[in-house]
Structure formats: structure tokens, C-alpha cells
XYZ file of C-alpha atoms in Angstrom:
237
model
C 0.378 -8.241 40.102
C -3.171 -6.391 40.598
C -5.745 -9.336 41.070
C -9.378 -7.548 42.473
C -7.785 -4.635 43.804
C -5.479 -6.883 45.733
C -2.019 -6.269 44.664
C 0.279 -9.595 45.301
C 3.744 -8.211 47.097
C 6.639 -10.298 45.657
C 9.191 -8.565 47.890
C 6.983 -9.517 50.767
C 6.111 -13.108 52.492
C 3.721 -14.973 49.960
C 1.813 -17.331 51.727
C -0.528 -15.380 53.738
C -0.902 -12.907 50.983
C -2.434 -14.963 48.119
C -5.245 -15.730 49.692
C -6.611 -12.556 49.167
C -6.352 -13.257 45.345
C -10.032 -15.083 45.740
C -11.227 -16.844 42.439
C -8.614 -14.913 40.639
C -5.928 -17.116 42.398
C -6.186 -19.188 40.078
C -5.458 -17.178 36.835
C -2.462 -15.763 38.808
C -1.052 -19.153 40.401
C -0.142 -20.343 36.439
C 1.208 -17.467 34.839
C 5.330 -18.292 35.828
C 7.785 -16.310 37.096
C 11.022 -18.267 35.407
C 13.841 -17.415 37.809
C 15.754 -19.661 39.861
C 15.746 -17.625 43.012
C 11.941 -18.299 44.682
C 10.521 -15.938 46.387
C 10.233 -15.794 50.766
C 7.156 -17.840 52.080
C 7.479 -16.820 55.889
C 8.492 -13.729 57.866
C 9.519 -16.511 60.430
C 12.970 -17.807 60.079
C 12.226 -21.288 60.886
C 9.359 -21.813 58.903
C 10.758 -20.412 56.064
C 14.058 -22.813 56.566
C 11.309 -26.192 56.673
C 10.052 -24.693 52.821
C 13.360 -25.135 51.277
C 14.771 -28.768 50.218
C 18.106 -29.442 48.696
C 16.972 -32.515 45.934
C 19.936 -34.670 46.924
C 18.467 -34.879 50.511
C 15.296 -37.230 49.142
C 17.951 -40.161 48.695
C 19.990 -39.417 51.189
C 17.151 -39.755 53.408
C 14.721 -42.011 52.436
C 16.982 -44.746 50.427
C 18.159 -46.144 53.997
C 14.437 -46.161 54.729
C 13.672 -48.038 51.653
C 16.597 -50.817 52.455
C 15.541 -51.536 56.065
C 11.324 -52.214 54.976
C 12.816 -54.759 52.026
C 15.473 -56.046 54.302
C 12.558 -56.607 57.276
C 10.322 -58.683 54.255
C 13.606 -60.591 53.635
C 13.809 -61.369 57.344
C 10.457 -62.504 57.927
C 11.530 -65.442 55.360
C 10.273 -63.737 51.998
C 12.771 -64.980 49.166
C 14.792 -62.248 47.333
C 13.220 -62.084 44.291
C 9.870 -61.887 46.036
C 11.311 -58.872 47.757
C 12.285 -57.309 44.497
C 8.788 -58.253 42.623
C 7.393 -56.761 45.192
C 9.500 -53.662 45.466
C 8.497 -53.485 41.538
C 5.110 -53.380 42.393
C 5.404 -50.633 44.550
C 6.975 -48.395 42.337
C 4.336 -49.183 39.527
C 1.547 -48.517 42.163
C 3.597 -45.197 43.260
C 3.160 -44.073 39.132
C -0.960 -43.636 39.694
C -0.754 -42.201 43.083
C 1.546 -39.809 41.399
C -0.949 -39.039 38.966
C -3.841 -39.115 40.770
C -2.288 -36.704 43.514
C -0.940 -34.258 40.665
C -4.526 -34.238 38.718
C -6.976 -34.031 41.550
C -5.238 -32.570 44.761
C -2.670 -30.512 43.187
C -4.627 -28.666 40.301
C -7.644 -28.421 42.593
C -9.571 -25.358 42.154
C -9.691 -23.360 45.302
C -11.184 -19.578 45.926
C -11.332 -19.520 49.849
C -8.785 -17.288 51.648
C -7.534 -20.412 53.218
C -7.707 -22.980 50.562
C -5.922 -20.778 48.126
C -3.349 -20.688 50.711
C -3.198 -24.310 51.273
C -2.611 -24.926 47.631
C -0.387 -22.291 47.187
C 1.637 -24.428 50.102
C 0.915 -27.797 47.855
C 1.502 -26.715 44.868
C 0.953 -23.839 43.469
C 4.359 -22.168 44.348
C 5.735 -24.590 41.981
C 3.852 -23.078 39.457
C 4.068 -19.646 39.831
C 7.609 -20.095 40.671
C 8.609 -23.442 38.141
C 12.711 -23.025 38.633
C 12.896 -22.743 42.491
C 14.949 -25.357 42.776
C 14.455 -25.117 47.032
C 11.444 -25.894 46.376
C 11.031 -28.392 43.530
C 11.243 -31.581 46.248
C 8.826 -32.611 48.889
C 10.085 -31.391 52.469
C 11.240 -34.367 54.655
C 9.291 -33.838 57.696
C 5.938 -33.419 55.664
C 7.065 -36.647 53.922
C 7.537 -38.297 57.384
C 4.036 -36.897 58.535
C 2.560 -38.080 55.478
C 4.508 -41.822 55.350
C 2.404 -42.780 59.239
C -1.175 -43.131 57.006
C 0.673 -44.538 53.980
C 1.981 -47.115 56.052
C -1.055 -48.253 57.837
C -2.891 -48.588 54.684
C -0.329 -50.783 52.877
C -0.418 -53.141 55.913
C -4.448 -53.406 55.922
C -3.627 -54.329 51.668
C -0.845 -56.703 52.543
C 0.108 -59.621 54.410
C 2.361 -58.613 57.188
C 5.626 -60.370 55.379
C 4.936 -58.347 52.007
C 3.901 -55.044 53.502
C 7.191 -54.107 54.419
C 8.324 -54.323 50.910
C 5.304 -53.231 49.430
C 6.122 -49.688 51.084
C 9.611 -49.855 50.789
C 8.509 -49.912 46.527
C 5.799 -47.472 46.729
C 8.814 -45.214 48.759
C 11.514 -46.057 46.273
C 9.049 -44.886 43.667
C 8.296 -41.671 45.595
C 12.137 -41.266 45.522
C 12.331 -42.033 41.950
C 10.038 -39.243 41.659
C 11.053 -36.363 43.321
C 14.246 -36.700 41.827
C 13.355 -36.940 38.434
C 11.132 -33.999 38.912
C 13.907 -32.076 40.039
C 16.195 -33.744 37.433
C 13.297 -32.544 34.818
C 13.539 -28.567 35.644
C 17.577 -28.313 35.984
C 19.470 -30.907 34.104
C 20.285 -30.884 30.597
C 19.774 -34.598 29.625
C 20.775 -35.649 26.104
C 19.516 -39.030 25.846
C 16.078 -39.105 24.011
C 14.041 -40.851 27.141
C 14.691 -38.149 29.568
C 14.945 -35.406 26.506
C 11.243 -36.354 26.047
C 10.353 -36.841 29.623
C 11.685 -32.923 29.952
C 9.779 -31.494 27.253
C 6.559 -33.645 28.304
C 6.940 -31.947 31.889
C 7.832 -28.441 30.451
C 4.678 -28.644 27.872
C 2.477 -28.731 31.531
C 3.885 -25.622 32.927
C 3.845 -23.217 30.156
C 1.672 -24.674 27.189
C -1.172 -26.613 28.625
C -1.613 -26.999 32.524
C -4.438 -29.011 32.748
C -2.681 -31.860 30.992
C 0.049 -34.263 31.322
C -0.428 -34.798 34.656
C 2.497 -37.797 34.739
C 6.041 -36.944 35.742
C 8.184 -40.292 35.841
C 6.298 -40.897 32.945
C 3.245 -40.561 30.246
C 1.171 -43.904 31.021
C -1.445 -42.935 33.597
C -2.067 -39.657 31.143
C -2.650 -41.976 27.748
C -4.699 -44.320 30.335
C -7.338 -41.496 31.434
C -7.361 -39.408 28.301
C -5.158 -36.688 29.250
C -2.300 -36.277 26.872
C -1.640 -32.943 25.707
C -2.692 -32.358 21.890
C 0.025 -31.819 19.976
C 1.524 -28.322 18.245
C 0.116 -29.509 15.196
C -3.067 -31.000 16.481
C -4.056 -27.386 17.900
C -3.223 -25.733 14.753
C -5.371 -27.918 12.461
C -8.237 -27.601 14.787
């Protein structure tokens, strides 16, 4: 793990180690280590403790969260199936922020000491490291953190009866997400939907990482033009 005469520790803390990697941080950051065991982040106990998520504590969590923002639209007089269109639309919306995050913040190329760290925090563990399964889900108090801003911008794009259930969707489809990401690296499903959905997902990591940017699904990718070629496309070329 030599990188300009910095060598990379991986029996050491990584976090404030690969930003010494500079503009080869990038070459590094997407060649995978395939083992379900990630490596430490922190020396410090506690901050090492906030990197790690079990997967089944994103619905455990944030489902209740998602019932009481419909459930406020519902009291404020909005009819049922208003509160489920609208819960609808906020999981659709939640597909292109979850490609637009993946494509532009998370594959964002970074040299600086300090934005190769920052990445590295983002995303960029999940890519050297693509079977962590700590890892694989967004920590709950970043999502919290995070949820303040999302909030106040649904309510300046919504009425104050549909905002509620607005971000209750766009949170369901977060959810959605995070689980079927996790879902995507360790199960073993055998129904052709999620058999596809797997191989899509597995195609980014080790074949072509600056495609196929959707995880829930392939839209947003056919949308903006970036499908991965095929096998056989790249070998006719």
C-alpha cells in the first residue's frame, strides 16, 4: 500500500492517514479490499463506536419517524390517499437525490489532505472496504444532523399540510435505500428484480466505478447517460 512514498497502515487508524495519499487517493480509494471485517477508523473508542451501524437499526429508527410526519399531514385534515400520493412522491423524489448525491458528492475527486479525508469519511471507505457490513448504512446521528436542512427545505417547497408527508416519503425512501444497499452487498436474493439490482450494484464497485450511479434502481442512470456498457459492448469496441 506504497502511494508517493506514503505507505497506507491497515493495522493502524485510517482516517487521518489517507490523507497523505494526495492525488493518488484516488487510484487507491477503488482498488477493494473484499473482506467482511473493515478496518479501525479512530484510535478513540467513541468515535470509532459512532462509524459502525447495524442495517436493521435504519428501520428501527426512522420508520416511527416516517409514521408520525404522515400521521401529522393526516391530522391537519389531508385525506389518506393524499397522504399516501404524497408519501409516493417522496420516495420517487428520494431516487434522484440518491443519484445525484452518489454521482457528484460521493465520487468527487479530492487531493487535499483534508478533503481526501472527508471523502474517505463519505464514501470512500465503502469502496476500499465494499463488504464492511458496519459500515454499509448511514450512521443515525449524521442522519439526524443531516434531516434539520432537509426538513426546512421541504417546508419552503410545500404547503404546511403536505410537507409533513412530503418528508415522511423522501425519509421512507432514504430507508428504502439504505436497506437495500445493505440488502445488495450481503443477501443472496433469488428473484430476478433484486438478482439484477445486485449485479447492477456489484458491476460499480469492481468493473466500472464511474457508472451506475443508482442503487434502488437504474432510472436516474438511463435518464443522464450513465449506464454501464455492457461485457459485450466493451469487447466489440
Amino acid at each position: 500500500m506504497v502511494a508517493q512514498g506514503f505507505v497506507v497502515d491497515l493495522n493502524k487508524p485510517l482516517v487521518f492517514q489517507v490523507g497523505h495519499l494526495g492525488e493518488a487517493y484516488d487510484e487507491w480509494v477503488h482498488q477493494p479490499i473484499v473482506s467482511r471485517e473493515g478496518p479501525r477508523f479512530f484510535a478513540n473508542d467513541v468515535m470509532e463506536a459512532l462509524t459502525r451501524t447495524v442495517w436493521w437499526a435504519i428501520p428501527a429508527i426512522w420508520i416511527p419517524v416516517v409514521c408520525y410526519f404522515a400521521a401529522m399531514s393526516a391530522r391537519m385534515g389531508l385525506a389518506i390517499p393524499e397522504v399516501v400520493s404524497l408519501l409516493c412522491l417522496g420516495v420517487f423524489l428520494w431516487t434522484l437525490v440518491e443519484y445525484t448525491l452518489h454521482r457528484f458528492l460521493f465520487h468527487i475527486k479530492t487531493t487535499s489532505y483534508w478533503g481526501n479525508t472527508a471523502h474517505y469519511l463519505l464514501h470512500g471507505c465503502h469502496h476500499k472496504h465494499p463488504m464492511d457490513g458496519l459500515r454499509l448504512v448511514f450512521p443515525p446521528a449524521a442522519t439526524a444532523i443531516l434531516l434539520v436542512p432537509f426538513w426546512n427545505f421541504v417546508k419552503l417547497l410545500s404547503t404546511p399540510t403536505t410537507a409533513p408527508a412530503l418528508f415522511a416519503g423522501g425519509l421512507l425512501g432514504y430507508v428504502m435505500y439504505d436497506c437495500t444497499h445493505y440488502y445488495l452487498h450481503h443477501g443472496q436474493p433469488s428473484n430476478e428484480v433484486p438478482k439484477h439490482l445486485k449485479k447492477y450494484h456489484m458491476n460499480h464497485h469492481f468493473r466500472i466505478q464511474d457508472k451506475g450511479f443508482g442503487i434502488t434502481s437504474s432510472l436516474w442512470d438511463r435518464v443522464f447517460g450513465t449506464l454501464p456498457p455492457s461485457k459485450e459492448a466493451k469487447k466489440s469496441r
